[in-house]
Coordinates of C-alpha atoms in Angstrom, one line a residue:
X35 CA 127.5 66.1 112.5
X36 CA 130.3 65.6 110.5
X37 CA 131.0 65.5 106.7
X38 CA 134.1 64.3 104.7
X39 CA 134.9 65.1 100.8
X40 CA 137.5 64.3 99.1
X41 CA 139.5 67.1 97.5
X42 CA 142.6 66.8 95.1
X43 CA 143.4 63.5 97.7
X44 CA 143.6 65.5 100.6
X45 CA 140.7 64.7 103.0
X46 CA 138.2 67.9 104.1
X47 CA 136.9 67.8 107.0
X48 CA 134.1 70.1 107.7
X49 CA 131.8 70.2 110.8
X50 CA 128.8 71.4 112.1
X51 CA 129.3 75.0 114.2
X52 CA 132.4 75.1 112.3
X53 CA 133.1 79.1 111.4
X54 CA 134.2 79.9 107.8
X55 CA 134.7 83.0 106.2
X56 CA 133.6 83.1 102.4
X57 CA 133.4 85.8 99.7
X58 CA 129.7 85.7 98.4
X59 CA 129.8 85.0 94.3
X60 CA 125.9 85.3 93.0
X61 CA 122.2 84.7 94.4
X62 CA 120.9 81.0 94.6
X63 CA 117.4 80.8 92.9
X64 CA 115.6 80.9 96.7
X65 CA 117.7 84.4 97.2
X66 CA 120.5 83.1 99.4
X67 CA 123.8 83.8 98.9
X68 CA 126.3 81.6 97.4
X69 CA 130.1 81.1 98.2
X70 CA 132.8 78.0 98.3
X71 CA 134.7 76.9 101.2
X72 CA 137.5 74.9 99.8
X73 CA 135.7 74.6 96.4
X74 CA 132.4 73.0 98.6
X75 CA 129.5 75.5 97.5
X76 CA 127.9 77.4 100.4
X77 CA 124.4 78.3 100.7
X78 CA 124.4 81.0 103.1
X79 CA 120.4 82.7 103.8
X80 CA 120.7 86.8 103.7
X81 CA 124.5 87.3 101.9
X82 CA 124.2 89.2 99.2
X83 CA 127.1 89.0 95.9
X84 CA 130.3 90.7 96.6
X85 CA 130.3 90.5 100.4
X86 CA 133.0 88.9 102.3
X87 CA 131.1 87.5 105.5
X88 CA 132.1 85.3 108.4
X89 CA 129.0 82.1 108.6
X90 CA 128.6 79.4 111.0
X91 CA 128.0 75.5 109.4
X92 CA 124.6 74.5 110.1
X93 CA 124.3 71.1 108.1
X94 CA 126.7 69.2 106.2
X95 CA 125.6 67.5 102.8
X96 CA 128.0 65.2 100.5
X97 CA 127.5 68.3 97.7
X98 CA 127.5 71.4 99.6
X99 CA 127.0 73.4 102.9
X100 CA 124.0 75.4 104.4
X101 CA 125.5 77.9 106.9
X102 CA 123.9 80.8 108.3
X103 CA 125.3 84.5 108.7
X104 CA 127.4 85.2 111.5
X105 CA 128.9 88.7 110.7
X106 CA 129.5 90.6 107.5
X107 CA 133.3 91.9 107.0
X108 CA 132.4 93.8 103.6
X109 CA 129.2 94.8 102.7
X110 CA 127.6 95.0 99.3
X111 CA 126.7 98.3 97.7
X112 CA 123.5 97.1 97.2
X113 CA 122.5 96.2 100.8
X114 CA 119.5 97.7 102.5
X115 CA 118.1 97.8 105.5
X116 CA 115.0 96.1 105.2
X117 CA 111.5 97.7 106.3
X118 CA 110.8 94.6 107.9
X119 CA 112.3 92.5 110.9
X120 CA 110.6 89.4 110.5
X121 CA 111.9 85.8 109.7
X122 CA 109.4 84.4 107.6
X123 CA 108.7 83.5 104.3
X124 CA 107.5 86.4 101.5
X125 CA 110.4 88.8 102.4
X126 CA 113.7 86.8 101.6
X127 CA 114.9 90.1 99.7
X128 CA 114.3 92.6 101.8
X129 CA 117.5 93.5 102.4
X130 CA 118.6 93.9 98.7
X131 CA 117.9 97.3 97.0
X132 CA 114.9 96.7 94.2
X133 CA 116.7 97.5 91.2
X134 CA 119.6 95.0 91.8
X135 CA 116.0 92.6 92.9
X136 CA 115.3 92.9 89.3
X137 CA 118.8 92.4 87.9
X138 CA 118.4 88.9 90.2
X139 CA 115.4 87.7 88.6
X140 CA 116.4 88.4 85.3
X141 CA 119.8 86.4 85.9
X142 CA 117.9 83.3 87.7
X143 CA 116.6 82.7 84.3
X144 CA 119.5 82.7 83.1
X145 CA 120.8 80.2 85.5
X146 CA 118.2 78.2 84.6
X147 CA 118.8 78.1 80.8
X148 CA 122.5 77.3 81.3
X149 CA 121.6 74.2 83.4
X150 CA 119.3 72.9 80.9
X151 CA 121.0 73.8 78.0
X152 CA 117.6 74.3 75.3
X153 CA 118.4 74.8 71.7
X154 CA 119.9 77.8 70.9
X155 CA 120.1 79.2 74.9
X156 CA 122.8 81.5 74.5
X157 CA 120.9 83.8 71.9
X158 CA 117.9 84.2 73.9
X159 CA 116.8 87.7 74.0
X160 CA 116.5 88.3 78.2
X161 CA 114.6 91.5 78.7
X162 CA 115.0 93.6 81.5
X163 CA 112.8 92.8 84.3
X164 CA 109.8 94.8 84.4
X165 CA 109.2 96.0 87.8
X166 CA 106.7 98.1 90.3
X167 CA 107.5 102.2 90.9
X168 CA 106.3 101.2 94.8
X169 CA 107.4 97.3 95.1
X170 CA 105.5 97.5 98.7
X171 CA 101.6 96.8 99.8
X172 CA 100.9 94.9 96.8
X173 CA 99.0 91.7 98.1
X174 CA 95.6 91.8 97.5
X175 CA 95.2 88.7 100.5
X176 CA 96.2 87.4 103.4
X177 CA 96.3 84.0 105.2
X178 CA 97.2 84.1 108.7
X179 CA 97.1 81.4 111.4
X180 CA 95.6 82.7 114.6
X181 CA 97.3 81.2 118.2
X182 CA 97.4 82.5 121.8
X183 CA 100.3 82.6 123.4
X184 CA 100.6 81.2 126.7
X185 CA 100.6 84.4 128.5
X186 CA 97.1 84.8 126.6
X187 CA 98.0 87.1 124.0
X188 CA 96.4 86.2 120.4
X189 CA 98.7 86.8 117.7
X190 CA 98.1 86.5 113.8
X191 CA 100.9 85.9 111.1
X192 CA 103.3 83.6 109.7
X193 CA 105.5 80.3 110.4
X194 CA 109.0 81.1 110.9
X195 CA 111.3 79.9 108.1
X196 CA 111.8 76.2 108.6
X197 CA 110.1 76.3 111.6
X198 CA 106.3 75.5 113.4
X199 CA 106.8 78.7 115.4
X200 CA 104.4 81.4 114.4
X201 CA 105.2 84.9 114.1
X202 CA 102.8 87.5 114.9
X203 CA 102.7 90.4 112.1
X204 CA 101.4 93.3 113.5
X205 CA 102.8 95.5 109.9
X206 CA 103.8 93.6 107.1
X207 CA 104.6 96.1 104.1
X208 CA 104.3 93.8 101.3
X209 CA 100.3 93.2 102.2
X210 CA 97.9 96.2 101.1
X211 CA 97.2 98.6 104.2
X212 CA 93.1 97.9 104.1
X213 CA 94.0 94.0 104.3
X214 CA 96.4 94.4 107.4
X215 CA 94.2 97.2 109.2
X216 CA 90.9 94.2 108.4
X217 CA 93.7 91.4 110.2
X218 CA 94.5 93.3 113.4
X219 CA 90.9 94.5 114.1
X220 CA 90.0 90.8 114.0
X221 CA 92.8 90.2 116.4
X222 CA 91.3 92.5 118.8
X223 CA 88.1 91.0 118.6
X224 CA 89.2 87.8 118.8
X225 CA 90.8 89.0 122.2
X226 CA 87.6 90.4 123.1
X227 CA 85.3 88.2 123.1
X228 CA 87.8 85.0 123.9
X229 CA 87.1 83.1 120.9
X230 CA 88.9 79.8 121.2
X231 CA 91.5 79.6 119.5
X232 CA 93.3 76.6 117.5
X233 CA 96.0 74.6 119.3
X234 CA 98.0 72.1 117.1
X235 CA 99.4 69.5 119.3
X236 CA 95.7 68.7 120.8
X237 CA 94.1 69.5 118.2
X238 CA 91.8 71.3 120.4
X239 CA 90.2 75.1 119.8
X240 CA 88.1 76.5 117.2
X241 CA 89.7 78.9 114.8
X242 CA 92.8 78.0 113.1
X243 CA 93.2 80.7 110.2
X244 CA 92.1 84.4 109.0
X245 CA 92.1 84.8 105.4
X246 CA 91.3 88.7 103.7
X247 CA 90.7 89.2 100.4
X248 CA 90.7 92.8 98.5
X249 CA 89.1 93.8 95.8
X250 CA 91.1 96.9 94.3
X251 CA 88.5 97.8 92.0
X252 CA 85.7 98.3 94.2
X253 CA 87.7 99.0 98.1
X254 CA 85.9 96.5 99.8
X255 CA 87.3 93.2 101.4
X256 CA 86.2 89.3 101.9
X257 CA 86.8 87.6 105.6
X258 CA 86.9 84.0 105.6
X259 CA 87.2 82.5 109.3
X260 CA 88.7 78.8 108.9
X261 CA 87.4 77.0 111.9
X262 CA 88.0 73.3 113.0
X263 CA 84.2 72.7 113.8
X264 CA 81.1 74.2 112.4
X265 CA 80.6 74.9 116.0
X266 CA 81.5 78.9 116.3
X267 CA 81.3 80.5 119.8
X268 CA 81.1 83.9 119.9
X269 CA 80.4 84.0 116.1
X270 CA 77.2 86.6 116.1
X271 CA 79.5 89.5 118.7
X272 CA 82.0 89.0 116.7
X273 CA 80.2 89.7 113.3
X274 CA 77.9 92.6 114.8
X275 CA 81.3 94.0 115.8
X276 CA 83.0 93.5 112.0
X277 CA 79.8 95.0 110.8
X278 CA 80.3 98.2 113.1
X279 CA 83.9 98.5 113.0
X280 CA 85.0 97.4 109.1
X281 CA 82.5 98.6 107.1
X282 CA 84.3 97.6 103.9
X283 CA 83.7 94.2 104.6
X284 CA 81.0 93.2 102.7
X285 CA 81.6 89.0 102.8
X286 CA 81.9 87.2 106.0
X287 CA 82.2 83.4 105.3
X288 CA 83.3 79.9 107.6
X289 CA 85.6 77.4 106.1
X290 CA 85.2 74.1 107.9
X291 CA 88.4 72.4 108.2
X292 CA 88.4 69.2 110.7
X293 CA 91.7 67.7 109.4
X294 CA 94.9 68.1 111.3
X295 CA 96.4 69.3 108.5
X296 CA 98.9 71.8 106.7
X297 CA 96.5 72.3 104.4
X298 CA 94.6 75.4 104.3
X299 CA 91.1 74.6 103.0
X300 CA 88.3 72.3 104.1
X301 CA 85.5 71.4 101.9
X302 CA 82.6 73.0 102.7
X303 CA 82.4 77.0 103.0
X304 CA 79.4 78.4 104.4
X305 CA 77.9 82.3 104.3
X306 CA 78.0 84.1 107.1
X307 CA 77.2 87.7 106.0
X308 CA 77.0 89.9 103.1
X309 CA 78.2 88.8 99.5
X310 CA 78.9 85.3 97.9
X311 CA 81.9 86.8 96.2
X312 CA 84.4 89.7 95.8
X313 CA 84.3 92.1 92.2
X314 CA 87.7 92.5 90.9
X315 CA 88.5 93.8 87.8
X316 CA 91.6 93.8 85.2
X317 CA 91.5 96.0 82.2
X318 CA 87.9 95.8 81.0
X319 CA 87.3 92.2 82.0
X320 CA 85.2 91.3 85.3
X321 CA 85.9 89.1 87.8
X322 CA 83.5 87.4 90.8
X323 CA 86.0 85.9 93.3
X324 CA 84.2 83.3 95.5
X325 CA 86.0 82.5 98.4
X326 CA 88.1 79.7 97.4
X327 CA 88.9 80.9 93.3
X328 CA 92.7 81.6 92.9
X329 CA 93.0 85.0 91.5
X330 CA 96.4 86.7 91.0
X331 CA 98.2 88.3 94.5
X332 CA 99.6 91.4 92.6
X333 CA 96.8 93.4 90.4
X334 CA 98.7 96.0 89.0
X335 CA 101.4 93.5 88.4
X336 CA 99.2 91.2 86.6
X337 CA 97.6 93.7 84.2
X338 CA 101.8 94.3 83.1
X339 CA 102.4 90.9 82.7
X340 CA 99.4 90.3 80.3
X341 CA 100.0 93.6 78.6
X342 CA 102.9 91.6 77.4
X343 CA 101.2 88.0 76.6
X344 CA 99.0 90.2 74.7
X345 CA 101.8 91.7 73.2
X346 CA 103.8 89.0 72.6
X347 CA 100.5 87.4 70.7
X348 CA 99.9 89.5 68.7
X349 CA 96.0 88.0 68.1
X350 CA 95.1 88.9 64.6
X351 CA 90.4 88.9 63.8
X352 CA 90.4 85.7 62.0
X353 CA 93.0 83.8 64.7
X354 CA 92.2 81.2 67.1
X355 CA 93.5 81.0 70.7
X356 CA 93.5 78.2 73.5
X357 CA 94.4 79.0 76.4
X358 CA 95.8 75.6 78.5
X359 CA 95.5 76.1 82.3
X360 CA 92.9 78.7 81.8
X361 CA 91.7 79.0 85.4
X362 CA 89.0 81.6 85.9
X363 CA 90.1 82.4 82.5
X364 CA 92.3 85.7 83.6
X365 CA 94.4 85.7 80.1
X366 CA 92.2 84.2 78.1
X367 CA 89.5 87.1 78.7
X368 CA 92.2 89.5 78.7
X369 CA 93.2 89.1 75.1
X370 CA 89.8 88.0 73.7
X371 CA 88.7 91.2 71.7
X372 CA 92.1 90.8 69.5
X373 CA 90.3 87.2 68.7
X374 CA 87.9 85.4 66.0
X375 CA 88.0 82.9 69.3
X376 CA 89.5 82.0 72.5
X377 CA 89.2 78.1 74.0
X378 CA 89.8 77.8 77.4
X379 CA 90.3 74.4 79.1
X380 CA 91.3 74.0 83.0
X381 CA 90.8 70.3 85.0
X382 CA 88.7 72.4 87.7
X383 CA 85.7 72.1 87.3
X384 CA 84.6 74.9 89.8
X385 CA 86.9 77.5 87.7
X386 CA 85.4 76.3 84.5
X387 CA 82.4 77.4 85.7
X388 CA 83.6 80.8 87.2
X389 CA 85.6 80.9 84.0
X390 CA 82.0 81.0 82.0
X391 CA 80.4 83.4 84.7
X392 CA 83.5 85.8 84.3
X393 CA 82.7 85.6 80.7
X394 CA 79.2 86.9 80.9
X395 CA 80.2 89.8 83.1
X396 CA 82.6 91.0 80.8
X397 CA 80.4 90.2 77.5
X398 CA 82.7 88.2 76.3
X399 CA 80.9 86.0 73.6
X400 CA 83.7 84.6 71.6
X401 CA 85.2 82.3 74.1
X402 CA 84.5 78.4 74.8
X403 CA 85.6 76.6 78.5
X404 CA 85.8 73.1 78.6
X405 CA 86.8 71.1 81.8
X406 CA 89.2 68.1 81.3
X407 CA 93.4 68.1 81.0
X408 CA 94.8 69.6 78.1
X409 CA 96.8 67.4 76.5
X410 CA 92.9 65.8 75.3
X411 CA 90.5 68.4 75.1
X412 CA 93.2 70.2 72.3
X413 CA 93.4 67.2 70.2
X414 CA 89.5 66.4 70.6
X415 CA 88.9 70.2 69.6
X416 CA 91.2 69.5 66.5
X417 CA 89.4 67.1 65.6
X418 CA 86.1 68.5 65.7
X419 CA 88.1 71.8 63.2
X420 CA 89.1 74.0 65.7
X421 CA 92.3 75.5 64.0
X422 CA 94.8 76.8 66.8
X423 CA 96.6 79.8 65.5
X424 CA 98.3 80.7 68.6
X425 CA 98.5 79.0 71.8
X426 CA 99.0 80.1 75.4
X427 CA 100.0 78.4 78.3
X428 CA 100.3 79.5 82.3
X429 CA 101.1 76.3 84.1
X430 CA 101.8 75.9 87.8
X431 CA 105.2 75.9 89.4
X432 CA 105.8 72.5 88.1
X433 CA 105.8 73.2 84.8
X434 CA 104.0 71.7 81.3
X435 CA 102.5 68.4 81.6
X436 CA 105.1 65.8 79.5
X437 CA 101.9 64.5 78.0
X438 CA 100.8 68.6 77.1
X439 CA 104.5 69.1 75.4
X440 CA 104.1 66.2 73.4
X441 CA 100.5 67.6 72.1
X442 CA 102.1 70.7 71.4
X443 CA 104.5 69.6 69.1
X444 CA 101.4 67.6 67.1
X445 CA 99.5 70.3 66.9
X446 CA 102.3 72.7 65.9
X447 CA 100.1 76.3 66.8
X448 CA 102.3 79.0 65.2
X449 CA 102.5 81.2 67.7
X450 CA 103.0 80.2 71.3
X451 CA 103.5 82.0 74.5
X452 CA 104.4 80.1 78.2
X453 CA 104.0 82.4 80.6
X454 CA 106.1 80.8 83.7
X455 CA 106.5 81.3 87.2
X456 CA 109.0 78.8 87.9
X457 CA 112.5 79.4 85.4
X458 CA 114.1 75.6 86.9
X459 CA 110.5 74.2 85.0
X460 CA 110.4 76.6 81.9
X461 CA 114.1 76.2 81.2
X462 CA 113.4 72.2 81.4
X463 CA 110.3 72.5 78.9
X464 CA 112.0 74.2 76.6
X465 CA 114.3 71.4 75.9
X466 CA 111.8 70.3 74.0
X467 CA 109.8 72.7 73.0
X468 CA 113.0 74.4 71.8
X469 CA 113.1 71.5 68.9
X470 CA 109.9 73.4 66.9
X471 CA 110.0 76.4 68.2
X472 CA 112.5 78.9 68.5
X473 CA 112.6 81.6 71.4
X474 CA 112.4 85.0 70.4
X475 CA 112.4 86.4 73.9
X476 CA 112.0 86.2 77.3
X477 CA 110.5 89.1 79.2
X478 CA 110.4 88.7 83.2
X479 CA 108.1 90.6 85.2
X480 CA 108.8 91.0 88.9
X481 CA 104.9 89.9 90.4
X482 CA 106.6 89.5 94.0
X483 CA 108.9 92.3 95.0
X484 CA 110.7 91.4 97.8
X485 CA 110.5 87.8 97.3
X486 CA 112.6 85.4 95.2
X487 CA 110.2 84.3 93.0
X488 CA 109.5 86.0 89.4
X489 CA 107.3 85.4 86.4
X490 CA 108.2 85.7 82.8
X491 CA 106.6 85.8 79.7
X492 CA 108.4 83.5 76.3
X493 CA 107.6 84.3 72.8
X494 CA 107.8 80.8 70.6
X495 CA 107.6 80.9 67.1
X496 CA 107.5 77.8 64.8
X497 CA 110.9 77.0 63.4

């Protein structure tokens, strides 16, 4: 492939397998390095700032390169060399030392604001980011597809980046040790007793993925076994072996998934052995996981970050909170002592419900769920005299609801904290947003060492 631009009227041409050398100026938001060939910006996957490196062209777009590393001529000061070797997804930092991780994710907010331009951007207070003293075995699950190879071995792990081709994890440091000595146990066993395994192109084979699930608070572990049939050979040796062998497992359950599918889930989960659910706790609230309820990867990490939406609060006895995208109501149950009352609303029914069982088990009695989308539960709940003193919000990667932003600025709650995991999305919100309330800060929290990802937690206050 070939691609032509136009620069001062002299004609560029730049091809694919072309070599280029570039001097590396900053991190893109996904972690790859960033340079310019003949003012064309370069996306180059594992430079790091400050390096002057040597990449090959690997696809040619109208607005800017991707190339991959060839060779680097200068190094940066903060390269590392990473604890693992893999090329998959959930490690895209390894190779950068963690403090200079943590100056990155403060600055991709920043990034982000200077795109989108909100009211007042350039004042914003950007705290440091608030990282982990260990930023390693901090992922609390893990879903891996299971193959055989066609020399017969059975291997567990991840898809190569932009790639079908799976890569078999035997370590994976970012994963907690009891989840990844649970995985390879169950590879053995699968090898064992020749459980058939999934093949994609003929859609053939029984088991297609292992998910483990810890709970921190009481050491134990959930095994979910996605399967393509209900049909299980092999099922009961395999158990009476899990039983034996991994005695902190204490829930074995089948997902049924028939679809040929990226998708990870089917829709009907049965028990296999032991518990229903997983006990997790934050803080002083309670938690029953069931095997499908999204609960937070990091759990130290997560108690920090809603240290600081408490914090940022600031929940006075007589005040009133709703909590938008409330889940299994995680924050909302967090900060509810500070509270005369806390209304949670989620469109989920099933995490409504675990939302009000969560509730119970932590003796929470001043909060309210409500299944339904935000932007008309809030005004419904106005109407009825629900006053909102402060508001908080935890959307997913895309951001507020357009609908939701518009409530917002009705309903005019005084104080108001987003709690984002996506800066490209907050800094768009906040365009408008930014037009009633004013940032007083932005506090980051690294929830994903290693990764490129990072959460932050915005204090609003009405103008």
């Amino acid at each position: 492939m070939r691609g032509i631009f136009t620069l001062e009227k002299k004609q560029v041409v730049v091809k694919t397998g072309q070599k280029v050398v570039l001097t590396i100026k900053r991190l893109g938001i996904n972690g790859e390095g960033i340079g310019y060939y003949k003012r064309k910006i370069t996306f180059v996957k594992g430079a790091l700032p400050g390096e002057v490196i040597v990449a090959k062209v690997t696809k040619v777009h109208p607005k800017y390169l991707e190339a991959s590393l060839v060779k680097i001529e200068k190094p940066s000061q903060d390269r590392v060399e990473p604890v693992d070797k893999y090329d998959v997804g959930g490690i895209e930092l390894e190779h950068l030392a963690y403090p200079a991780q943590l100056a990155f994710k403060e600055d991709v907010i920043r990034q982000a604001l200077e795109k989108f331009k909100p009211k007042g951007y350039q004042d914003y207070e950007l705290r440091p980011t608030l990282g982990m003293d260990y930023p390693y075995a901090y992922r609390n699950k893990a879903a891996f597809q299971v193959r055989k190879t066609k020399s017969g071995q059975v291997i567990a792990g991840l898809y190569q980046e932009g790639s079908h081709r799976l890569v078999d994890l035997p370590t994976f440091s970012s994963q907690m040790p009891l989840t990844m000595k649970i995985m390879r146990t169950l590879v053995d066993l699968l090898a064992k007793w020749q459980v058939p395994l999934y093949q994609e192109r003929q859609h053939t084979g029984i088991l297609k993925t292992i998910i483990v699930r810890e709970s921190v608070a009481k050491h134990n572990a959930q095994v979910v076994l996605v399967t393509r049939t209900s049909k299980f050979p092999q099922l009961n040796n395999l158990v009476a072996d899990i039983k034996s062998q991994l005695p902190e497992v204490v829930s074995i359950m089948q997902n049924i998934n028939p679809q040929k599918t990226s998708l990870l889930w089917g829709e009907q989960t049965l028990k296999i052995y032991g518990q229903d659910y997983l006990e997790e706790r934050l803080g002083e609230v309670e938690f029953r996981l069931s095997a499908r309820a999204f609960f937070q990867l990091n759990p130290s990490q997560t108690e920090v970050l809603y240290d600081q939406v408490k914090q940022a609060l600031d929940l006075q006895a007589d005040e009133s909170l709703i909590d938008a995208y409330c889940g299994v109501g995680t924050i909302g149950l967090y900060v509810a002592p500070a509270a005369k009352a806390v209304y949670g609303v989620d469109i989920i029914p099933e995490a409504i419900e675990d939302a009000r069982k969560n509730a119970v088990l932590s003796n929470r009695s001043n909060v309210n769920y409500e299944v339904g989308a935000a932007e008309k539960v809030i005004p419904a709940w106005v109407k009825q005299g629900v006053k909102p003193d402060a508001l908080v919000v935890d959307p997913p990667r895309t951001g507020l609801d357009a609908q939701l932003i518009k409530t917002i600025l009705q309903v005019k709650p005084a104080k108001f904290v987003y709690v984002s995991c996506n800066p490209s999305t907050l800094a768009r919100d906040l365009v408008a947003l930014s037009k009633v309330y004013q940032v007083d800060y932005i506090q980051s929290v690294d929830m994903f060492p290693q990764t490129a990802r990072v959460e932050a937690v915005v204090k609003l206050s009405k103008r």
